[in-house]
Amino acid sequence: VGAGSGCISVGLALLVPKAEVLALEPSPEALEVARRNVEALGFADRVRLLPGRFPEAARDLGPLDAIVSNPPYIPSSEVDRLAPELRCHEPRGALDGGPDGLEVIRSLVEFGPRLLTPRGLLAMEVALGQAPVVLDLLRAVPGWEALETVPDLAGVERVVLARSRGVTGSPSVDETGKVTR
């Protein structure tokens, strides 16, 4: 979720040789960059690029073995204060995670269990200090188990992992993007 330039999608295809990777991206410009990268690196047969926002564009994709995301997670009010190397070279949509930075993460937490196979993996990068909040969000949704965090090289909890409990039934997403059960 959030294919961006396609590097994570290609990395997953490289690390898991039998995987078919579905890469969802709302930005047409980023999707074009991802397409060029995926083709140039020889993964066009295994990385399928899909336009759209999560969760709306994901409603017909499951069941999936994993959902991986480096979502926008910076609070809106902090985007303009980021270092110039980020702020000036990344599209705002790739950074701005809404008022508290958790807009896309909340969608992943709420929608993920119904999109994943039983014991399917959710892996997402989070901002500095967000891991405890994201773990609380996951604990509040009955479809998750095996919650953990993984530190980055500086020892900061930057990746949150969870496993789906195997919720049954199909999710429904209304025209506003609200997931209903």
CSV table of C-alpha atoms in Angstrom, one decimal:
chain,number,residue,atom,x,y,z
A,1,VAL,CA,0.0,0.0,0.0
A,2,GLY,CA,1.6,3.2,-1.2
A,3,ALA,CA,3.9,1.8,-4.0
A,4,GLY,CA,5.7,5.1,-4.5
A,5,SER,CA,8.7,4.5,-6.7
A,6,GLY,CA,8.2,0.7,-6.6
A,7,CYS,CA,11.4,-0.1,-4.7
A,8,ILE,CA,9.7,-2.0,-1.8
A,9,SER,CA,7.5,-3.9,-4.3
A,10,VAL,CA,10.6,-4.9,-6.4
A,11,GLY,CA,12.4,-5.8,-3.2
A,12,LEU,CA,9.6,-8.1,-2.1
A,13,ALA,CA,9.5,-9.8,-5.5
A,14,LEU,CA,13.3,-10.3,-5.3
A,15,LEU,CA,13.2,-11.7,-1.7
A,16,VAL,CA,10.1,-13.9,-2.3
A,17,PRO,CA,10.7,-15.4,-5.8
A,18,LYS,CA,7.3,-17.1,-6.1
A,19,ALA,CA,5.3,-14.0,-4.9
A,20,GLU,CA,3.0,-12.0,-7.0
A,21,VAL,CA,3.1,-8.4,-5.7
A,22,LEU,CA,0.2,-6.1,-6.0
A,23,ALA,CA,1.3,-2.5,-5.6
A,24,LEU,CA,-1.3,0.1,-4.8
A,25,GLU,CA,-0.6,3.8,-5.4
A,26,PRO,CA,-2.9,6.8,-5.5
A,27,SER,CA,-0.5,9.2,-7.3
A,28,PRO,CA,-0.5,8.8,-11.1
A,29,GLU,CA,3.0,10.4,-11.3
A,30,ALA,CA,4.4,8.0,-8.7
A,31,LEU,CA,2.7,5.1,-10.4
A,32,GLU,CA,4.5,6.0,-13.7
A,33,VAL,CA,7.8,6.1,-11.9
A,34,ALA,CA,7.1,2.7,-10.3
A,35,ARG,CA,6.1,1.3,-13.7
A,36,ARG,CA,9.4,2.5,-15.3
A,37,ASN,CA,11.4,1.0,-12.3
A,38,VAL,CA,9.6,-2.3,-12.3
A,39,GLU,CA,10.1,-2.7,-16.0
A,40,ALA,CA,13.7,-1.6,-16.0
A,41,LEU,CA,14.5,-4.1,-13.2
A,42,GLY,CA,12.7,-7.0,-15.0
A,43,PHE,CA,9.8,-7.5,-12.5
A,44,ALA,CA,6.9,-6.5,-14.7
A,45,ASP,CA,5.7,-10.1,-14.8
A,46,ARG,CA,5.4,-10.3,-11.0
A,47,VAL,CA,4.7,-6.8,-9.8
A,48,ARG,CA,1.3,-5.6,-10.8
A,49,LEU,CA,0.8,-1.8,-10.3
A,50,LEU,CA,-2.7,-0.7,-9.4
A,51,PRO,CA,-4.0,2.9,-9.2
A,52,GLY,CA,-6.0,4.0,-6.3
A,53,ARG,CA,-6.3,4.7,-2.6
A,54,PHE,CA,-6.5,2.2,0.2
A,55,PRO,CA,-8.9,0.9,1.3
A,56,GLU,CA,-11.3,1.7,-1.7
A,57,ALA,CA,-9.0,0.3,-4.4
A,58,ALA,CA,-8.3,-2.8,-2.3
A,59,ARG,CA,-11.8,-4.1,-1.8
A,60,ASP,CA,-11.5,-6.8,-4.5
A,61,LEU,CA,-7.9,-7.8,-4.0
A,62,GLY,CA,-8.0,-10.4,-1.2
A,63,PRO,CA,-7.3,-12.8,0.2
A,64,LEU,CA,-3.7,-11.8,0.5
A,65,ASP,CA,-0.8,-13.4,2.4
A,66,ALA,CA,0.6,-10.0,3.4
A,67,ILE,CA,0.1,-6.3,3.3
A,68,VAL,CA,3.2,-4.2,3.4
A,69,SER,CA,3.1,-0.4,3.6
A,70,ASN,CA,5.4,2.6,4.1
A,71,PRO,CA,2.4,4.9,4.4
A,72,PRO,CA,2.4,8.6,4.8
A,73,TYR,CA,2.8,9.0,8.5
A,74,ILE,CA,3.9,12.6,9.2
A,75,PRO,CA,1.2,14.8,10.9
A,76,SER,CA,0.0,17.4,8.5
A,77,SER,CA,1.2,20.3,10.7
A,78,GLU,CA,4.8,18.9,10.7
A,79,VAL,CA,5.3,18.3,6.9
A,80,ASP,CA,6.4,21.9,6.2
A,81,ARG,CA,9.0,21.6,9.0
A,82,LEU,CA,10.7,18.5,7.6
A,83,ALA,CA,14.3,18.7,6.5
A,84,PRO,CA,14.6,20.2,3.0
A,85,GLU,CA,15.9,16.9,1.6
A,86,LEU,CA,12.6,15.3,2.4
A,87,ARG,CA,10.2,18.2,2.1
A,88,CYS,CA,11.5,19.4,-1.2
A,89,HIS,CA,12.0,16.1,-3.0
A,90,GLU,CA,9.0,13.9,-1.8
A,91,PRO,CA,5.5,14.6,-2.9
A,92,ARG,CA,3.4,15.9,-0.1
A,93,GLY,CA,1.0,13.0,-0.5
A,94,ALA,CA,3.8,10.6,0.3
A,95,LEU,CA,4.5,12.3,3.6
A,96,ASP,CA,1.2,13.8,4.9
A,97,GLY,CA,-0.6,11.2,7.1
A,98,GLY,CA,-3.4,13.5,8.2
A,99,PRO,CA,-3.9,15.5,11.4
A,100,ASP,CA,-2.1,13.0,13.6
A,101,GLY,CA,-0.2,11.1,10.9
A,102,LEU,CA,-2.3,7.9,11.3
A,103,GLU,CA,-4.9,8.3,8.6
A,104,VAL,CA,-3.7,5.5,6.3
A,105,ILE,CA,-2.4,3.4,9.2
A,106,ARG,CA,-6.0,3.5,10.7
A,107,SER,CA,-7.3,2.2,7.4
A,108,LEU,CA,-4.7,-0.6,7.3
A,109,VAL,CA,-5.6,-1.6,10.9
A,110,GLU,CA,-9.3,-1.6,10.3
A,111,PHE,CA,-9.5,-3.1,6.8
A,112,GLY,CA,-6.5,-5.4,6.9
A,113,PRO,CA,-8.0,-8.4,8.8
A,114,ARG,CA,-10.7,-8.9,6.2
A,115,LEU,CA,-8.3,-8.6,3.3
A,116,LEU,CA,-5.7,-11.1,4.6
A,117,THR,CA,-5.7,-14.8,4.8
A,118,PRO,CA,-5.7,-16.3,8.3
A,119,ARG,CA,-2.3,-15.6,9.9
A,120,GLY,CA,-1.6,-13.1,7.0
A,121,LEU,CA,1.0,-10.5,7.8
A,122,LEU,CA,0.6,-6.8,8.1
A,123,ALA,CA,3.9,-4.9,8.1
A,124,MET,CA,4.1,-1.1,8.1
A,125,GLU,CA,6.6,1.6,8.8
A,126,VAL,CA,5.7,4.2,11.3
A,127,ALA,CA,7.1,7.5,12.5
A,128,LEU,CA,9.3,8.0,15.5
A,129,GLY,CA,7.1,7.6,18.6
A,130,GLN,CA,4.1,6.1,16.7
A,131,ALA,CA,4.7,2.4,17.4
A,132,PRO,CA,3.0,2.3,20.8
A,133,VAL,CA,0.0,4.2,19.5
A,134,VAL,CA,-0.2,1.9,16.4
A,135,LEU,CA,0.0,-1.2,18.7
A,136,ASP,CA,-2.9,0.2,20.7
A,137,LEU,CA,-4.9,0.7,17.5
A,138,LEU,CA,-4.2,-3.0,16.5
A,139,ARG,CA,-5.2,-4.2,20.0
A,140,ALA,CA,-8.6,-2.4,19.6
A,141,VAL,CA,-9.5,-4.4,16.5
A,142,PRO,CA,-10.3,-8.1,17.2
A,143,GLY,CA,-8.8,-9.4,13.9
A,144,TRP,CA,-5.2,-9.0,15.0
A,145,GLU,CA,-2.7,-11.1,17.0
A,146,ALA,CA,1.0,-11.6,17.3
A,147,LEU,CA,1.8,-7.9,17.5
A,148,GLU,CA,5.4,-6.8,17.6
A,149,THR,CA,7.7,-4.0,16.6
A,150,VAL,CA,11.1,-4.1,14.8
A,151,PRO,CA,13.7,-1.4,15.5
A,152,ASP,CA,15.6,0.4,12.8
A,153,LEU,CA,19.4,0.5,12.8
A,154,ALA,CA,19.3,3.3,15.4
A,155,GLY,CA,17.2,1.2,17.7
A,156,VAL,CA,14.0,3.2,17.1
A,157,GLU,CA,10.8,1.1,16.8
A,158,ARG,CA,9.9,1.9,13.2
A,159,VAL,CA,8.2,-1.2,11.9
A,160,VAL,CA,5.0,-2.7,13.3
A,161,LEU,CA,4.0,-6.2,12.5
A,162,ALA,CA,0.7,-8.1,13.1
A,163,ARG,CA,-1.0,-11.3,12.1
A,164,SER,CA,-4.6,-11.7,11.0
A,165,ARG,CA,-6.7,-13.9,13.1
A,166,GLY,CA,-8.7,-15.0,10.0
A,167,VAL,CA,-11.8,-12.8,10.2
A,168,THR,CA,-14.4,-14.2,7.9
A,169,GLY,CA,-16.7,-12.3,5.6
A,170,SER,CA,-16.1,-9.7,3.0
A,171,PRO,CA,-15.4,-6.1,3.8
A,172,SER,CA,-17.5,-3.3,2.3
A,173,VAL,CA,-16.1,0.2,1.6
A,174,ASP,CA,-18.6,3.0,1.0
A,175,GLU,CA,-18.1,5.9,-1.3
A,176,THR,CA,-16.3,7.9,1.4
A,177,GLY,CA,-13.8,5.1,2.1
A,178,LYS,CA,-15.4,4.0,5.3
A,179,VAL,CA,-15.0,0.3,5.9
A,180,THR,CA,-18.2,-1.6,7.1
A,181,ARG,CA,-18.5,-5.2,8.2
